[in-house]
Coordinates of C-alpha atoms in Angstrom, one line a residue:
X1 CA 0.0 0.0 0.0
X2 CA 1.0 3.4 -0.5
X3 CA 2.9 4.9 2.5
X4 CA 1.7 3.3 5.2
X5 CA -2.3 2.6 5.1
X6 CA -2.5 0.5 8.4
X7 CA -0.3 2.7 10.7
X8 CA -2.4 6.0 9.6
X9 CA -5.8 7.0 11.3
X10 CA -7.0 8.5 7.7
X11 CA -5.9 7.9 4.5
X12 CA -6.4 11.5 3.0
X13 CA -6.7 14.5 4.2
X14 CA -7.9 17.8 2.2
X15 CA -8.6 21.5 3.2
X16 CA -12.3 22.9 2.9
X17 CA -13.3 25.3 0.3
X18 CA -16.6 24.9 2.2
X19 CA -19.6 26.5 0.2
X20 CA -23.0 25.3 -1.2
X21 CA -24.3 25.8 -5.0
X22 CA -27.6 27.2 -5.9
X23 CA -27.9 26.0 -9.3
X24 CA -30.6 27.6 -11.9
X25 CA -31.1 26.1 -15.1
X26 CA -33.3 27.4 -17.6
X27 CA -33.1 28.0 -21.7
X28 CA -31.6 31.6 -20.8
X29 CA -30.9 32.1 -17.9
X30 CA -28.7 35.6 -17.9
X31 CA -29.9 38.0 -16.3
X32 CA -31.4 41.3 -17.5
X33 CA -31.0 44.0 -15.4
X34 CA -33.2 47.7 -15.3
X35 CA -35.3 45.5 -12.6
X36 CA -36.4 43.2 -15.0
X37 CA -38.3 39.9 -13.4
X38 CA -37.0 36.4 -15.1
X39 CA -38.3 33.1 -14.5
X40 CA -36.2 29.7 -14.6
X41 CA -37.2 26.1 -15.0
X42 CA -35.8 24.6 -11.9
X43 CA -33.2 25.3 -9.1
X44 CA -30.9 22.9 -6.7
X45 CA -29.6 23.9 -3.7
X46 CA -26.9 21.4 -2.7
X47 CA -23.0 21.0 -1.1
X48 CA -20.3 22.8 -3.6
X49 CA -16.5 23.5 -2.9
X50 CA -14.0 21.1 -5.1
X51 CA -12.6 20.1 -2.0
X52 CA -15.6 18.7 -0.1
X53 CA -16.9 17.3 -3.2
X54 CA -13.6 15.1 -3.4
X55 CA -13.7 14.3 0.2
X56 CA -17.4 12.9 -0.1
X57 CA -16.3 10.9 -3.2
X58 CA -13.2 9.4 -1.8
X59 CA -15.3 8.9 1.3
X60 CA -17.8 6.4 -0.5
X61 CA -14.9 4.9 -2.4
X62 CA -13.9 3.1 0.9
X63 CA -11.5 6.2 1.4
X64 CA -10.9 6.7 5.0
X65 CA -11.2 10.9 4.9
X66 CA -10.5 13.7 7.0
X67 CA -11.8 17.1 6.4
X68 CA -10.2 20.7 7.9
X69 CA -12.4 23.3 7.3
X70 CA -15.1 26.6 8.7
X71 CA -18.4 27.0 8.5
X72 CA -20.9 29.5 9.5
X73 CA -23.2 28.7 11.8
X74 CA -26.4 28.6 9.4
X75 CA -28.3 26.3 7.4
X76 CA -25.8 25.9 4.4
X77 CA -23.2 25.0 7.0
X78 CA -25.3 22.3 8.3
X79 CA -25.8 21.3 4.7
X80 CA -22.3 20.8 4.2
X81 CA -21.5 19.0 7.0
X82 CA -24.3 16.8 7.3
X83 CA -23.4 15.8 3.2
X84 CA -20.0 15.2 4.3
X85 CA -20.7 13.4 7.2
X86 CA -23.2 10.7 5.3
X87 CA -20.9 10.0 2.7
X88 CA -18.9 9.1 5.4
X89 CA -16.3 11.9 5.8
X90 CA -14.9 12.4 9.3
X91 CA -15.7 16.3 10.0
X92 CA -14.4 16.7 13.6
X93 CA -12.2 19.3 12.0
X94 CA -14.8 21.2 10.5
X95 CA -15.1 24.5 12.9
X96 CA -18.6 26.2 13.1
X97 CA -17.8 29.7 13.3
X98 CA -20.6 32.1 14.4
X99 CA -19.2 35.6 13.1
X100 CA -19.2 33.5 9.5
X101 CA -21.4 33.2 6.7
X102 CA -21.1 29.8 4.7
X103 CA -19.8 30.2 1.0
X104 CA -22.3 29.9 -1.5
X105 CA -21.5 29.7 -5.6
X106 CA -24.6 30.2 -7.9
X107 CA -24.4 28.3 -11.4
X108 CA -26.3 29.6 -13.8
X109 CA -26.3 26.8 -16.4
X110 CA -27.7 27.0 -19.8
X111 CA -27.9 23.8 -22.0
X112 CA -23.9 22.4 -21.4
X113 CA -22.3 25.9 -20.5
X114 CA -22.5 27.1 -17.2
X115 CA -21.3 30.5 -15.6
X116 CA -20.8 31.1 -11.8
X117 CA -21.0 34.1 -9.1
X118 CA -19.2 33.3 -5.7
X119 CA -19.1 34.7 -2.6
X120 CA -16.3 33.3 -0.5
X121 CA -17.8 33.6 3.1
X122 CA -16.2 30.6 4.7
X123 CA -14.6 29.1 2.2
X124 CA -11.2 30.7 2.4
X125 CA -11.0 31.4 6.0
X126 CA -8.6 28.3 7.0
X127 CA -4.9 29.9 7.3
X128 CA -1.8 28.3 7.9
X129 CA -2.4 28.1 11.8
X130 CA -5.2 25.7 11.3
X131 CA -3.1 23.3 10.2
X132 CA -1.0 21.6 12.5
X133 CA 1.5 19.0 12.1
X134 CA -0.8 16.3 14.3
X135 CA -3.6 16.7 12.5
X136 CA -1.3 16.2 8.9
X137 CA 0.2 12.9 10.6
X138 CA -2.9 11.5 10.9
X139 CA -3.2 11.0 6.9
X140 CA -1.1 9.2 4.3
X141 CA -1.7 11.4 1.5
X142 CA -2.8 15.5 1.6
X143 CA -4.8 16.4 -1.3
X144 CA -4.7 20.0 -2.4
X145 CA -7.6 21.8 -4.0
X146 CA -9.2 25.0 -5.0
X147 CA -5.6 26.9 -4.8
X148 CA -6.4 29.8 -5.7
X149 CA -10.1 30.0 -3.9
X150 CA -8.0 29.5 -0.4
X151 CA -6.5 32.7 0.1
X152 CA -6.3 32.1 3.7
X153 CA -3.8 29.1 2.7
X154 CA -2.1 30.6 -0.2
X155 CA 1.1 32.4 1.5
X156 CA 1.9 29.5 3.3
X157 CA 0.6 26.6 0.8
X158 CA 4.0 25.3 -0.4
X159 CA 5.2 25.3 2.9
X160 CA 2.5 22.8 3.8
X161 CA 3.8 20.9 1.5
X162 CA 6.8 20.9 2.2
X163 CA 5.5 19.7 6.2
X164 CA 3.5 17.1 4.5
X165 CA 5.9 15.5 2.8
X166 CA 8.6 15.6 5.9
X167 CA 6.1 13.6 7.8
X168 CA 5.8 11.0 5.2
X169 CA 2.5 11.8 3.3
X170 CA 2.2 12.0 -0.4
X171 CA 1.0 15.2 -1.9
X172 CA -1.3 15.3 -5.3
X173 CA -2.9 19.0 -6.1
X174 CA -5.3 20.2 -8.6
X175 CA -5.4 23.8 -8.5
X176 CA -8.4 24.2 -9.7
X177 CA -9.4 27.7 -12.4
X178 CA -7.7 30.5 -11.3
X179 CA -10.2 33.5 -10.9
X180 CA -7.3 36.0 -11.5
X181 CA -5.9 33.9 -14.4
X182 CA -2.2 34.9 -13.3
X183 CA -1.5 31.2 -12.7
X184 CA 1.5 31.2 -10.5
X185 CA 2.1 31.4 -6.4
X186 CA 5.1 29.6 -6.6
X187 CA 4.6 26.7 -8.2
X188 CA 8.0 26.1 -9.4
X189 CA 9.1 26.0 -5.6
X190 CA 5.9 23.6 -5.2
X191 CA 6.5 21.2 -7.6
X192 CA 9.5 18.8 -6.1
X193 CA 6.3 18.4 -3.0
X194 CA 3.7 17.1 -5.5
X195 CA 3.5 13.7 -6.3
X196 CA 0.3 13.7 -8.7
X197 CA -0.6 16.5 -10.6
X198 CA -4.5 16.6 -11.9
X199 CA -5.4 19.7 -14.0
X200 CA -7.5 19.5 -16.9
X201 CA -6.0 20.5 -20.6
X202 CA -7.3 24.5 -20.0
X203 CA -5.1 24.1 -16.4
X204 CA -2.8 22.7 -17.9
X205 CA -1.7 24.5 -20.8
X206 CA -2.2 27.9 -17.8
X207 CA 0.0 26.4 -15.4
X208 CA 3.0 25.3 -17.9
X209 CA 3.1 28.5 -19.6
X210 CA 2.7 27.5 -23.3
X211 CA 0.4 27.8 -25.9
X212 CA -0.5 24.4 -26.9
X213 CA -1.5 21.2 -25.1
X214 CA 1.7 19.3 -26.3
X215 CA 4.1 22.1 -25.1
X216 CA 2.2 22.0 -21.4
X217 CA 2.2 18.0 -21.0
X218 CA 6.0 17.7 -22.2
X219 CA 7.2 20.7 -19.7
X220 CA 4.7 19.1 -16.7
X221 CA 6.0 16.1 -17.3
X222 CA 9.3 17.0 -16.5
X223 CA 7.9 19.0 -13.0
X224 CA 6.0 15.9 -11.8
X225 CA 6.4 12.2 -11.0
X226 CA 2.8 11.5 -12.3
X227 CA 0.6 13.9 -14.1
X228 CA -2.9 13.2 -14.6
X229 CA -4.7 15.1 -17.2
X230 CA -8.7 15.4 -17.1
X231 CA -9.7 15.8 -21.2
X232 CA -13.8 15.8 -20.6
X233 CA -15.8 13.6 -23.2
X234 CA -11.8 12.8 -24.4
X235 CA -11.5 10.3 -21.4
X236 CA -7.9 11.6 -19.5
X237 CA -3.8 11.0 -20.0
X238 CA -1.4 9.9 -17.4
X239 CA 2.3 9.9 -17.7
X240 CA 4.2 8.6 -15.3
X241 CA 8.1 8.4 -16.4
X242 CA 8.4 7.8 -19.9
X243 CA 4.9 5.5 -19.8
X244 CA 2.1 7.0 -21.1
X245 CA -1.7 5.5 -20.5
X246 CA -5.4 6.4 -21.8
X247 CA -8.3 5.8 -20.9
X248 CA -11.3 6.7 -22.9
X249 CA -15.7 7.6 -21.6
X250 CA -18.6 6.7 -22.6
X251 CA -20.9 9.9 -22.7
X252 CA -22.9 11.1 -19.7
X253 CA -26.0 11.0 -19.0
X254 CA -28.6 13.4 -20.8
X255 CA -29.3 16.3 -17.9
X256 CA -26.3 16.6 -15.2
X257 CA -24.8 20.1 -15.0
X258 CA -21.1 18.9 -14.8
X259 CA -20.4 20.4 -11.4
X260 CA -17.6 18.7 -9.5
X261 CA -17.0 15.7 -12.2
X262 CA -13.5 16.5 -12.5
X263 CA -12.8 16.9 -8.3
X264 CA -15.0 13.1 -8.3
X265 CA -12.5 12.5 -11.1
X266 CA -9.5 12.9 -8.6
X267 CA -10.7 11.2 -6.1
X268 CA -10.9 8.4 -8.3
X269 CA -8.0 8.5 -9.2
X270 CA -6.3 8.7 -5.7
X271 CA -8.6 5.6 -3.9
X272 CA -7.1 3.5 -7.2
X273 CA -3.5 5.1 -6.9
X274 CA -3.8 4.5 -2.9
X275 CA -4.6 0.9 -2.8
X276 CA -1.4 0.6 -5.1
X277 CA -3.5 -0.5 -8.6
X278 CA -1.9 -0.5 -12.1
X279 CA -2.8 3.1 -13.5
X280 CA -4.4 2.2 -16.0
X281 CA -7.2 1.2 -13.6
X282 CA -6.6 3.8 -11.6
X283 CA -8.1 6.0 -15.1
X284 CA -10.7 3.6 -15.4
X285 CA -12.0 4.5 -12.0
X286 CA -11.8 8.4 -11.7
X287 CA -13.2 8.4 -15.7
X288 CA -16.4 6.1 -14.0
X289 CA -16.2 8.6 -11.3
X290 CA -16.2 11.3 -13.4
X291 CA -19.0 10.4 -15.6
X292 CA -21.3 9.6 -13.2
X293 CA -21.2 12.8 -11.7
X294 CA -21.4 14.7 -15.0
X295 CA -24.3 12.9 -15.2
X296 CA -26.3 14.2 -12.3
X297 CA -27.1 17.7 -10.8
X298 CA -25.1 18.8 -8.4
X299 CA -21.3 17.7 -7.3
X300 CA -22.3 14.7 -5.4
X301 CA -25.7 13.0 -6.3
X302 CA -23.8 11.1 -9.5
X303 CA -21.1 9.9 -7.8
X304 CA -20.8 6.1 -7.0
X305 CA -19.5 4.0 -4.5
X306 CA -16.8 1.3 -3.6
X307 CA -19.7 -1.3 -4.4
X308 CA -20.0 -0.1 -8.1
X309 CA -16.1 -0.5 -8.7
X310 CA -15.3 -3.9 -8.7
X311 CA -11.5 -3.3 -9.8
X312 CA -11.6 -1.8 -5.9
X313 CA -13.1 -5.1 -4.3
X314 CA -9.6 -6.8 -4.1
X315 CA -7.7 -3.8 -3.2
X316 CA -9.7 -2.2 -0.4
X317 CA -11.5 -5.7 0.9
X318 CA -9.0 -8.7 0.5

């Protein structure tokens, strides 16, 4: 097993971008200011945040997953943590903080195009001081999300890292779309931490610098151990040395929104790449993963379970 499963309380460990979604869908839904009164065809109100979305997949892949987070204390805070906590995410370290108000992201999603309005509330009020070096020996692995969302994280994010991996975890990171589109922050002081890299080919081509999608996968290869690479209805790429694997989809369902398929994705990923499975299954899984969720509304009603991933009976069960 990957460093150590059976002399760790948790097997991953992630930082909160807690925050729900309130997701309108309609044929048009932009809105029309000058007071002007639009309908839509339906709404969801359900958990959001990349990072808890991959904590409650993980979580019902068998996953044993801690969460570190704030909340406010208010009924989208109770959302989130109760989600969490029934896909079977351990949220002692979530903090209910009454001078907070939970995140919220509204997704306004129009046939398969979406567009989103946040307001960060809780979601990037962790800081460095929340994260002790007990509570980061407690897991195996640290999973890093949302980047560029946790501001409260982001001056001190590669020294976590670089605390992580001293006490013997391994360290994957998808950073997620950054809202500033400066893509930096260090991460060429980051990069000897990371173990697994998962962007998607927009991320990717951002985060290496270059113009085309073979430029940014030969000069992330050389960053990286392991880069993942999330292509939507293309399936996804890994590279691990001078090995390269594919792994194709099958198309969606008719109706999901799309939300959190690629954070399911990693998670997917990870509970194969954990439980120390070829990678090629380990694509298999987070593209299943990934699918299903693109297939539902919302980040987590798609998203299956150890029981529906038989290439993770052996592994996790024998």
């Amino acid at each position: 097993m990957q460093n150590g499963r059976s002399r760790k309380l948790y097997d991953i460990i992630v930082f909160g971008d807690t925050c729900v979604d309130l997701i309108l869908r309609d044929d048009d839904v932009v809105p029309q200011f000058g007071q002007v009164e639009k309908t839509v065809a339906g709404y969801d109100l359900v958990m959001g945040g990349s990072c808890c979305i991959f904590a409650a997949q993980a979580a019902k892949l068998g996953m044993r997953v801690a969460i570190l987070g704030r909340v406010g204390a208010d009924y989208f805070g109770k959302l989130i943590v109760d989600t969490l906590a029934a896909a079977g995410v351990d949220t002692r370290f979530i903090e209910v903080d009454d001078e907070l108000r939970t995140g919220i992201t509204v997704h306004l999603v129009q046939g398969d195009d979406r567009a989103m309005l946040t307001h960060m509330g809780s979601l990037n009020r962790l800081t460095v001081d929340d994260v002790s070096d007990e509570i980061l020996a407690s897991a195996r692995h640290l999973h890093y999300g949302s980047l560029y969302l946790q501001t409260g994280l982001l001056p001190h994010w590669v020294d976590i890292l670089g605390r992580a991996k001293h006490l013997g975890l391994t360290v994957s990171l998808d950073t997620n779309w950054d809202p500033d589109e400066r893509w930096d922050q260090d991460l060429d002081r980051a990069y000897p931490y990371i173990d697994v890299l998962l962007p998607n080919e927009q991320e990717a081509m951002y985060l290496s610098g270059q113009d085309t999608y073979a430029e940014a996968i030969i000069r992330l290869r050389k960053r990286v151990p392991l880069l993942v690479v999330k292509r939507d209805i293309a399936g996804a790429v890994a590279w691990q040395g001078e090995r390269e694997f594919a792994q194709s989809v099958f198309e969606a369902n008719e109706g999901g929104d799309g939300i959190g398929a690629g954070d399911s994705f990693d998670a997917g990923f990870l509970a194969g790449w954990l439980n120390d499975l070829p990678l090629a299954s380990c694509l298999s899984i987070a593209c299943e993963c990934g699918r299903g969720v693109a297939g539902g509304v919302g980040g987590v009603a798609g998203q299956p379970r150890q029981s529906d991933i038989a290439s993770l009976q052996p592994a996790v069960l024998g």
